[in-house]
CSV table of C-alpha atoms in Angstrom, one decimal:
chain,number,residue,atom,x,y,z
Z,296,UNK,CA,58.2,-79.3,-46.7
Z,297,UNK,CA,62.7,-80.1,-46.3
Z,298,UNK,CA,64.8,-77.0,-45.9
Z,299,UNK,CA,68.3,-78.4,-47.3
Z,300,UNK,CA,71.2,-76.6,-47.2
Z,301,UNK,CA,73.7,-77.5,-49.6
Z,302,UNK,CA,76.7,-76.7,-51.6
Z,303,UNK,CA,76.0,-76.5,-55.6
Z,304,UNK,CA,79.0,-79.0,-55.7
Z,305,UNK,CA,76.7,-81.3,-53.6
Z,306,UNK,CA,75.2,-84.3,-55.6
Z,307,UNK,CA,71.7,-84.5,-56.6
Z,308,UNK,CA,71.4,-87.8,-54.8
Z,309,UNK,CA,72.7,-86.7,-51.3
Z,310,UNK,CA,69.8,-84.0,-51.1
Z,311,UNK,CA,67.4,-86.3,-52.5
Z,312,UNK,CA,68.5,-89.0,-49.5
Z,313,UNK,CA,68.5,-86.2,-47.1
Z,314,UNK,CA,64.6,-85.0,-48.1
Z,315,UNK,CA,63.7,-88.9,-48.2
Z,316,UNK,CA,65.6,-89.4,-44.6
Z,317,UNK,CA,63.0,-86.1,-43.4
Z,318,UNK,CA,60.0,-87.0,-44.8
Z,319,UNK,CA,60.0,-90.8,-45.3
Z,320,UNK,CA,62.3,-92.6,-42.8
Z,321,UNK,CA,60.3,-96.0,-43.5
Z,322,UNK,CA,61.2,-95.7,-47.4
Z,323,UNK,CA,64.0,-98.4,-48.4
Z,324,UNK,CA,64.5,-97.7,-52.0
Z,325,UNK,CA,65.7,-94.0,-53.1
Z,326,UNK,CA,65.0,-95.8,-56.5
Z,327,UNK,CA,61.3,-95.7,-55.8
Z,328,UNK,CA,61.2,-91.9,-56.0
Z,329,UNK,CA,62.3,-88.6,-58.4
Z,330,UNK,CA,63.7,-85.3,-58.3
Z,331,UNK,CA,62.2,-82.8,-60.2
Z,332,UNK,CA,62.8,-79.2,-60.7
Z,333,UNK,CA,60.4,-77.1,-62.9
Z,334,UNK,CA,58.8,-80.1,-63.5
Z,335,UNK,CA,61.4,-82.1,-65.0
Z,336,UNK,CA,62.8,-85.0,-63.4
Z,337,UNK,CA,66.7,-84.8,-62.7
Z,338,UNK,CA,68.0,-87.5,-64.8
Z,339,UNK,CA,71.5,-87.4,-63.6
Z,340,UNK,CA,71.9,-87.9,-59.7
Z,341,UNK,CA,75.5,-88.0,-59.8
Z,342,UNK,CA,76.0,-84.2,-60.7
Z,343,UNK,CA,76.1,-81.9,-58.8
Z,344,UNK,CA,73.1,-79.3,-57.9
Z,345,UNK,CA,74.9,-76.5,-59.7
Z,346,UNK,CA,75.4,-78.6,-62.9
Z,347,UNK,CA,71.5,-79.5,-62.7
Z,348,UNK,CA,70.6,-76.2,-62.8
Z,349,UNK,CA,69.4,-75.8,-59.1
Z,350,UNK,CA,70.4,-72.5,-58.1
Z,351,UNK,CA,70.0,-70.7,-54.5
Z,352,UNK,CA,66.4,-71.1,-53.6
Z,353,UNK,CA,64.9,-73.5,-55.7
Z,354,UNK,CA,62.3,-75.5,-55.1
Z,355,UNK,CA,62.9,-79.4,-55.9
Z,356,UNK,CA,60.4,-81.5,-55.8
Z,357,UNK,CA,60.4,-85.4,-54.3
Z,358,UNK,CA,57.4,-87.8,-55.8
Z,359,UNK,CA,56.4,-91.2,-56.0
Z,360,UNK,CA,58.2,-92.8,-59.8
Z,361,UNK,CA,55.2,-94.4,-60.5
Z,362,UNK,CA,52.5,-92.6,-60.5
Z,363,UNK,CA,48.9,-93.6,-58.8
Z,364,UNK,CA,45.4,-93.9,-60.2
Z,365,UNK,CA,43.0,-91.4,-59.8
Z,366,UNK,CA,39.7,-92.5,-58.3
């Protein structure tokens, strides 16, 4: 779990490198991962959290893009 603070002018992608930066500092590709919130994935990482629809405690959540098998 990432507590980010954040303006709803700030860009999708800056929170979503910040999380990454907390939880992953080995990962190389920001590519390699998603945003989601309610369970969609946030198509648009240029817009701004506001204009994505996050509003003052949401809860995002980072995963793998592809997903894994299940053994």
């Amino acid at each position: 779990v990432v507590k980010v603070i954040a303006a709803p002018a700030t860009p999708v992608l800056s929170v979503k490198q910040s999380a990454l930066e907390a939880l992953f500092p080995e990962a190389e590709m920001h590519q390699d991962f998603v945003l989601k919130l309610r369970g969609w994935e946030i198509l648009d990482e240029a817009e701004a959290l506001a204009d994505a629809g996050v509003i003052d405690g949401s809860i995002l959540l980072l995963t793998n893009r592809r997903r894994r098998p299940v053994r």
